Amino acid sequence: MLVLPATLTNVEARDVLAMLTQAMSREQEPVVALDASALKDFDSAALAVLLECQRLAQASGKRFLLRQAPPKLNALAKLYGVDVLLPAAAH
């Protein structure tokens, strides 16, 4: 399982996406699960990173799941209308 850092704003987005892209390329499982439980400080760039991770997973024939997203992230995704694009894992 991949893990998001505590901070994911516009400042960190490029580096975090590069790290996640590299980690996803090594994933052997048919599902790419991304744990967002550590995420505390974020902005809309976090959504862009998550959507790109989902796109990359789908391009490689894998499913993408977001685990333990903080309520504030879910609210932001809903505000931008992308909540339906980021499937959450059942707890």
N, CA, C and O atoms as a GROMACS GRO file, in nm:
protein
  364
    1MET      N    1   0.084  -0.118   0.000
    1MET     CA    2   0.000   0.000   0.000
    1MET      C    3   0.088   0.124   0.000
    1MET      O    4   0.188   0.131   0.072
    2LEU      N    5   0.050   0.220  -0.081
    2LEU     CA    6   0.121   0.347  -0.088
    2LEU      C    7   0.064   0.443   0.017
    2LEU      O    8  -0.054   0.434   0.053
    3VAL      N    9   0.147   0.534   0.064
    3VAL     CA   10   0.107   0.624   0.172
    3VAL      C   11   0.132   0.769   0.132
    3VAL      O   12   0.240   0.803   0.083
    4LEU      N   13   0.031   0.852   0.153
    4LEU     CA   14   0.047   0.995   0.129
    4LEU      C   15   0.120   1.059   0.248
    4LEU      O   16   0.107   1.012   0.361
    5PRO      N   17   0.195   1.164   0.222
    5PRO     CA   18   0.262   1.234   0.332
    5PRO      C   19   0.162   1.319   0.411
    5PRO      O   20   0.046   1.332   0.371
    6ALA      N   21   0.207   1.377   0.521
    6ALA     CA   22   0.120   1.461   0.605
    6ALA      C   23   0.083   1.591   0.534
    6ALA      O   24  -0.024   1.645   0.557
    7THR      N   25   0.171   1.640   0.449
    7THR     CA   26   0.148   1.766   0.378
    7THR      C   27   0.150   1.743   0.227
    7THR      O   28   0.245   1.686   0.172
    8LEU      N   29   0.044   1.788   0.161
    8LEU     CA   30   0.038   1.776   0.015
    8LEU      C   31  -0.034   1.900  -0.039
    8LEU      O   32  -0.155   1.900  -0.061
    9THR      N   33   0.046   2.003  -0.060
    9THR     CA   34  -0.004   2.128  -0.116
    9THR      C   35   0.060   2.148  -0.253
    9THR      O   36   0.135   2.062  -0.301
   10ASN      N   37   0.031   2.259  -0.315
   10ASN     CA   38   0.090   2.291  -0.444
   10ASN      C   39   0.243   2.285  -0.440
   10ASN      O   40   0.307   2.250  -0.538
   11VAL      N   41   0.300   2.320  -0.326
   11VAL     CA   42   0.446   2.320  -0.311
   11VAL      C   43   0.503   2.179  -0.322
   11VAL      O   44   0.608   2.160  -0.384
   12GLU      N   45   0.436   2.079  -0.264
   12GLU     CA   46   0.487   1.942  -0.261
   12GLU      C   47   0.433   1.854  -0.374
   12GLU      O   48   0.484   1.744  -0.395
   13ALA      N   49   0.333   1.899  -0.445
   13ALA     CA   50   0.261   1.814  -0.539
   13ALA      C   51   0.351   1.746  -0.642
   13ALA      O   52   0.338   1.626  -0.665
   14ARG      N   53   0.440   1.820  -0.704
   14ARG     CA   54   0.525   1.761  -0.808
   14ARG      C   55   0.612   1.648  -0.753
   14ARG      O   56   0.622   1.541  -0.814
   15ASP      N   57   0.674   1.672  -0.638
   15ASP     CA   58   0.761   1.569  -0.578
   15ASP      C   59   0.682   1.448  -0.530
   15ASP      O   60   0.725   1.334  -0.548
   16VAL      N   61   0.566   1.473  -0.470
   16VAL     CA   62   0.483   1.362  -0.423
   16VAL      C   63   0.434   1.280  -0.541
   16VAL      O   64   0.434   1.156  -0.535
   17LEU      N   65   0.392   1.346  -0.647
   17LEU     CA   66   0.346   1.272  -0.764
   17LEU      C   67   0.459   1.189  -0.824
   17LEU      O   68   0.437   1.075  -0.864
   18ALA      N   69   0.578   1.244  -0.830
   18ALA     CA   70   0.693   1.168  -0.883
   18ALA      C   71   0.719   1.045  -0.796
   18ALA      O   72   0.744   0.936  -0.849
   19MET      N   73   0.714   1.062  -0.664
   19MET     CA   74   0.736   0.950  -0.573
   19MET      C   75   0.629   0.844  -0.590
   19MET      O   76   0.659   0.725  -0.596
   20LEU      N   77   0.503   0.886  -0.598
   20LEU     CA   78   0.394   0.791  -0.613
   20LEU      C   79   0.397   0.721  -0.749
   20LEU      O   80   0.368   0.602  -0.758
   21THR      N   81   0.432   0.794  -0.853
   21THR     CA   82   0.441   0.735  -0.986
   21THR      C   83   0.546   0.624  -0.988
   21THR      O   84   0.524   0.517  -1.044
   22GLN      N   85   0.659   0.652  -0.927
   22GLN     CA   86   0.765   0.551  -0.920
   22GLN      C   87   0.720   0.430  -0.838
   22GLN      O   88   0.743   0.316  -0.879
   23ALA      N   89   0.658   0.455  -0.725
   23ALA     CA   90   0.612   0.345  -0.641
   23ALA      C   91   0.503   0.263  -0.710
   23ALA      O   92   0.500   0.141  -0.700
   24MET      N   93   0.414   0.331  -0.782
   24MET     CA   94   0.308   0.260  -0.852
   24MET      C   95   0.362   0.171  -0.963
   24MET      O   96   0.305   0.066  -0.992
   25SER      N   97   0.471   0.212  -1.023
   25SER     CA   98   0.529   0.131  -1.131
   25SER      C   99   0.585  -0.001  -1.078
   25SER      O  100   0.603  -0.096  -1.154
   26ARG      N  101   0.612  -0.006  -0.948
   26ARG     CA  102   0.664  -0.128  -0.887
   26ARG      C  103   0.554  -0.216  -0.828
   26ARG      O  104   0.580  -0.330  -0.790
   27GLU      N  105   0.433  -0.163  -0.819
   27GLU     CA  106   0.322  -0.238  -0.759
   27GLU      C  107   0.286  -0.359  -0.846
   27GLU      O  108   0.268  -0.347  -0.967
   28GLN      N  109   0.277  -0.474  -0.782
   28GLN     CA  110   0.242  -0.596  -0.853
   28GLN      C  111   0.096  -0.635  -0.837
   28GLN      O  112   0.043  -0.715  -0.913
   29GLU      N  113   0.031  -0.577  -0.738
   29GLU     CA  114  -0.109  -0.610  -0.710
   29GLU      C  115  -0.201  -0.551  -0.817
   29GLU      O  116  -0.167  -0.452  -0.880
   30PRO      N  117  -0.319  -0.613  -0.837
   30PRO     CA  118  -0.414  -0.560  -0.935
   30PRO      C  119  -0.487  -0.434  -0.886
   30PRO      O  120  -0.557  -0.368  -0.963
   31VAL      N  121  -0.470  -0.402  -0.758
   31VAL     CA  122  -0.532  -0.284  -0.700
   31VAL      C  123  -0.423  -0.196  -0.640
   31VAL      O  124  -0.340  -0.243  -0.562
   32VAL      N  125  -0.424  -0.070  -0.677
   32VAL     CA  126  -0.333   0.027  -0.617
   32VAL      C  127  -0.410   0.096  -0.505
   32VAL      O  128  -0.506   0.169  -0.530
   33ALA      N  129  -0.369   0.071  -0.382
   33ALA     CA  130  -0.434   0.131  -0.266
   33ALA      C  131  -0.345   0.242  -0.213
   33ALA      O  132  -0.224   0.225  -0.196
   34LEU      N  133  -0.406   0.355  -0.187
   34LEU     CA  134  -0.333   0.472  -0.140
   34LEU      C  135  -0.390   0.512  -0.004
   34LEU      O  136  -0.507   0.550   0.006
   35ASP      N  137  -0.309   0.506   0.100
   35ASP     CA  138  -0.350   0.539   0.236
   35ASP      C  139  -0.333   0.689   0.258
   35ASP      O  140  -0.222   0.742   0.249
   36ALA      N  141  -0.443   0.756   0.288
   36ALA     CA  142  -0.440   0.901   0.308
   36ALA      C  143  -0.454   0.938   0.456
   36ALA      O  144  -0.477   1.054   0.488
   37SER      N  145  -0.440   0.842   0.545
   37SER     CA  146  -0.465   0.868   0.687
   37SER      C  147  -0.368   0.968   0.748
   37SER      O  148  -0.403   1.036   0.845
   38ALA      N  149  -0.247   0.981   0.695
   38ALA     CA  150  -0.149   1.075   0.749
   38ALA      C  151  -0.170   1.218   0.699
   38ALA      O  152  -0.113   1.312   0.753
   39LEU      N  153  -0.252   1.234   0.597
   39LEU     CA  154  -0.272   1.365   0.533
   39LEU      C  155  -0.340   1.464   0.628
   39LEU      O  156  -0.452   1.441   0.673
   40LYS      N  157  -0.270   1.572   0.658
   40LYS     CA  158  -0.322   1.673   0.751
   40LYS      C  159  -0.332   1.811   0.687
   40LYS      O  160  -0.431   1.882   0.706
   41ASP      N  161  -0.232   1.850   0.612
   41ASP     CA  162  -0.225   1.982   0.550
   41ASP      C  163  -0.225   1.964   0.399
   41ASP      O  164  -0.130   1.910   0.343
   42PHE      N  165  -0.333   2.009   0.332
   42PHE     CA  166  -0.343   1.989   0.188
   42PHE      C  167  -0.430   2.096   0.127
   42PHE      O  168  -0.501   2.169   0.196
   43ASP      N  169  -0.423   2.105  -0.005
   43ASP     CA  170  -0.508   2.195  -0.080
   43ASP      C  171  -0.557   2.121  -0.204
   43ASP      O  172  -0.544   1.998  -0.212
   44SER      N  173  -0.610   2.193  -0.299
   44SER     CA  174  -0.666   2.128  -0.418
   44SER      C  175  -0.561   2.053  -0.500
   44SER      O  176  -0.597   1.967  -0.580
   45ALA      N  177  -0.435   2.084  -0.482
   45ALA     CA  178  -0.329   2.010  -0.552
   45ALA      C  179  -0.331   1.863  -0.512
   45ALA      O  180  -0.294   1.777  -0.591
   46ALA      N  181  -0.373   1.835  -0.389
   46ALA     CA  182  -0.383   1.695  -0.345
   46ALA      C  183  -0.483   1.619  -0.432
   46ALA      O  184  -0.460   1.504  -0.467
   47LEU      N  185  -0.592   1.685  -0.467
   47LEU     CA  186  -0.690   1.620  -0.554
   47LEU      C  187  -0.631   1.593  -0.692
   47LEU      O  188  -0.654   1.488  -0.751
   48ALA      N  189  -0.554   1.687  -0.743
   48ALA     CA  190  -0.491   1.668  -0.874
   48ALA      C  191  -0.396   1.549  -0.870
   48ALA      O  192  -0.391   1.470  -0.964
   49VAL      N  193  -0.320   1.536  -0.762
   49VAL     CA  194  -0.227   1.423  -0.748
   49VAL      C  195  -0.306   1.292  -0.742
   49VAL      O  196  -0.269   1.195  -0.809
   50LEU      N  197  -0.412   1.290  -0.664
   50LEU     CA  198  -0.492   1.167  -0.653
   50LEU      C  199  -0.556   1.129  -0.786
   50LEU      O  200  -0.558   1.011  -0.822
   51LEU      N  201  -0.607   1.227  -0.857
   51LEU     CA  202  -0.668   1.197  -0.988
   51LEU      C  203  -0.565   1.146  -1.087
   51LEU      O  204  -0.595   1.058  -1.168
   52GLU      N  205  -0.445   1.200  -1.082
   52GLU     CA  206  -0.339   1.151  -1.171
   52GLU      C  207  -0.298   1.010  -1.132
   52GLU      O  208  -0.270   0.928  -1.220
   53CYS      N  209  -0.292   0.980  -1.004
   53CYS     CA  210  -0.261   0.844  -0.960
   53CYS      C  211  -0.368   0.746  -1.008
   53CYS      O  212  -0.337   0.635  -1.052
   54GLN      N  213  -0.492   0.789  -1.000
   54GLN     CA  214  -0.600   0.703  -1.049
   54GLN      C  215  -0.585   0.680  -1.200
   54GLN      O  216  -0.601   0.568  -1.248
   55ARG      N  217  -0.554   0.785  -1.273
   55ARG     CA  218  -0.536   0.772  -1.418
   55ARG      C  219  -0.422   0.677  -1.450
   55ARG      O  220  -0.434   0.593  -1.539
   56LEU      N  221  -0.312   0.689  -1.378
   56LEU     CA  222  -0.196   0.601  -1.400
   56LEU      C  223  -0.230   0.456  -1.369
   56LEU      O  224  -0.190   0.366  -1.441
   57ALA      N  225  -0.304   0.435  -1.261
   57ALA     CA  226  -0.344   0.299  -1.225
   57ALA      C  227  -0.431   0.239  -1.335
   57ALA      O  228  -0.408   0.126  -1.378
   58GLN      N  229  -0.529   0.314  -1.380
   58GLN     CA  230  -0.618   0.265  -1.484
   58GLN      C  231  -0.543   0.240  -1.614
   58GLN      O  232  -0.573   0.144  -1.685
   59ALA      N  233  -0.446   0.324  -1.647
   59ALA     CA  234  -0.368   0.307  -1.769
   59ALA      C  235  -0.287   0.179  -1.766
   59ALA      O  236  -0.255   0.121  -1.870
   60SER      N  237  -0.252   0.134  -1.645
   60SER     CA  238  -0.177   0.009  -1.634
   60SER      C  239  -0.269  -0.110  -1.603
   60SER      O  240  -0.222  -0.218  -1.567
   61GLY      N  241  -0.400  -0.089  -1.617
   61GLY     CA  242  -0.496  -0.198  -1.600
   61GLY      C  243  -0.525  -0.234  -1.456
   61GLY      O  244  -0.568  -0.346  -1.428
   62LYS      N  245  -0.502  -0.141  -1.365
   62LYS     CA  246  -0.524  -0.168  -1.223
   62LYS      C  247  -0.637  -0.082  -1.170
   62LYS      O  248  -0.670   0.023  -1.225
   63ARG      N  249  -0.696  -0.129  -1.061
   63ARG     CA  250  -0.797  -0.049  -0.991
   63ARG      C  251  -0.726   0.044  -0.894
   63ARG      O  252  -0.614   0.015  -0.850
   64PHE      N  253  -0.790   0.154  -0.860
   64PHE     CA  254  -0.735   0.251  -0.766
   64PHE      C  255  -0.831   0.269  -0.652
   64PHE      O  256  -0.951   0.290  -0.673
   65LEU      N  257  -0.781   0.260  -0.529
   65LEU     CA  258  -0.863   0.282  -0.410
   65LEU      C  259  -0.795   0.380  -0.317
   65LEU      O  260  -0.674   0.374  -0.296
   66LEU      N  261  -0.872   0.469  -0.263
   66LEU     CA  262  -0.823   0.564  -0.164
   66LEU      C  263  -0.870   0.518  -0.028
   66LEU      O  264  -0.990   0.501  -0.006
   67ARG      N  265  -0.777   0.497   0.062
   67ARG     CA  266  -0.810   0.447   0.196
   67ARG      C  267  -0.793   0.557   0.300
   67ARG      O  268  -0.700   0.638   0.293
   68GLN      N  269  -0.883   0.558   0.395
   68GLN     CA  270  -0.877   0.644   0.513
   68GLN      C  271  -0.854   0.792   0.480
   68GLN      O  272  -0.771   0.859   0.541
   69ALA      N  273  -0.928   0.840   0.384
   69ALA     CA  274  -0.919   0.982   0.349
   69ALA      C  275  -0.979   1.065   0.462
   69ALA      O  276  -1.086   1.032   0.512
   70PRO      N  277  -0.912   1.172   0.501
   70PRO     CA  278  -0.968   1.258   0.605
   70PRO      C  279  -1.099   1.322   0.556
   70PRO      O  280  -1.114   1.349   0.437
   71PRO      N  281  -1.192   1.347   0.648
   71PRO     CA  282  -1.320   1.407   0.608
   71PRO      C  283  -1.303   1.538   0.531
   71PRO      O  284  -1.380   1.566   0.439
   72LYS      N  285  -1.204   1.616   0.566
   72LYS     CA  286  -1.180   1.743   0.497
   72LYS      C  287  -1.142   1.720   0.350
   72LYS      O  288  -1.179   1.800   0.264
   73LEU      N  289  -1.069   1.613   0.321
   73LEU     CA  290  -1.035   1.580   0.183
   73LEU      C  291  -1.159   1.537   0.107
   73LEU      O  292  -1.180   1.576  -0.008
   74ASN      N  293  -1.242   1.456   0.171
   74ASN     CA  294  -1.368   1.415   0.108
   74ASN      C  295  -1.456   1.536   0.078
   74ASN      O  296  -1.518   1.543  -0.028
   75ALA      N  297  -1.460   1.630   0.171
   75ALA     CA  298  -1.541   1.751   0.150
   75ALA      C  299  -1.486   1.834   0.035
   75ALA      O  300  -1.562   1.888  -0.044
   76LEU      N  301  -1.355   1.845   0.026
   76LEU     CA  302  -1.292   1.920  -0.083
   76LEU      C  303  -1.322   1.853  -0.218
   76LEU      O  304  -1.352   1.921  -0.316
   77ALA      N  305  -1.312   1.721  -0.221
   77ALA     CA  306  -1.342   1.648  -0.345
   77ALA      C  307  -1.487   1.669  -0.386
   77ALA      O  308  -1.518   1.686  -0.504
   78LYS      N  309  -1.576   1.669  -0.288
   78LYS     CA  310  -1.718   1.692  -0.318
   78LYS      C  311  -1.740   1.835  -0.369
   78LYS      O  312  -1.815   1.856  -0.464
   79LEU      N  313  -1.674   1.931  -0.305
   79LEU     CA  314  -1.686   2.071  -0.347
   79LEU      C  315  -1.645   2.089  -0.493
   79LEU      O  316  -1.709   2.163  -0.568
   80TYR      N  317  -1.537   2.021  -0.534
   80TYR     CA  318  -1.488   2.031  -0.672
   80TYR      C  319  -1.560   1.935  -0.767
   80TYR      O  320  -1.534   1.936  -0.888
   81GLY      N  321  -1.649   1.852  -0.714
   81GLY     CA  322  -1.725   1.761  -0.798
   81GLY      C  323  -1.648   1.640  -0.846
   81GLY      O  324  -1.686   1.579  -0.946
   82VAL      N  325  -1.539   1.605  -0.776
   82VAL     CA  326  -1.459   1.490  -0.819
   82VAL      C  327  -1.469   1.374  -0.720
   82VAL      O  328  -1.396   1.275  -0.734
   83ASP      N  329  -1.556   1.384  -0.623
   83ASP     CA  330  -1.569   1.278  -0.522
   83ASP      C  331  -1.606   1.144  -0.585
   83ASP      O  332  -1.560   1.039  -0.539
   84VAL      N  333  -1.686   1.146  -0.690
   84VAL     CA  334  -1.726   1.020  -0.755
   84VAL      C  335  -1.610   0.959  -0.836
   84VAL      O  336  -1.615   0.842  -0.872
   85LEU      N  337  -1.509   1.038  -0.863
   85LEU     CA  338  -1.394   0.989  -0.939
   85LEU      C  339  -1.287   0.924  -0.851
   85LEU      O  340  -1.196   0.860  -0.901
   86LEU      N  341  -1.299   0.942  -0.720
   86LEU     CA  342  -1.199   0.888  -0.627
   86LEU      C  343  -1.264   0.781  -0.540
   86LEU      O  344  -1.315   0.810  -0.432
   87PRO      N  345  -1.261   0.657  -0.586
   87PRO     CA  346  -1.325   0.550  -0.510
   87PRO      C  347  -1.256   0.525  -0.376
   87PRO      O  348  -1.134   0.510  -0.368
   88ALA      N  349  -1.336   0.522  -0.273
   88ALA     CA  350  -1.284   0.495  -0.139
   88ALA      C  351  -1.301   0.347  -0.108
   88ALA      O  352  -1.398   0.283  -0.150
   89ALA      N  353  -1.206   0.295  -0.034
   89ALA     CA  354  -1.213   0.155   0.007
   89ALA      C  355  -1.309   0.143   0.124
   89ALA      O  356  -1.318   0.233   0.207
   90ALA      N  357  -1.379   0.032   0.131
   90ALA     CA  358  -1.464   0.005   0.247
   90ALA      C  359  -1.375  -0.025   0.365
   90ALA      O  360  -1.273  -0.093   0.352
   91HIS      N  361  -1.413   0.024   0.481
   91HIS     CA  362  -1.330   0.005   0.601
   91HIS      C  363  -1.361  -0.127   0.664
   91HIS      O  364  -1.302  -0.162   0.766
   0.00000   0.00000   0.00000
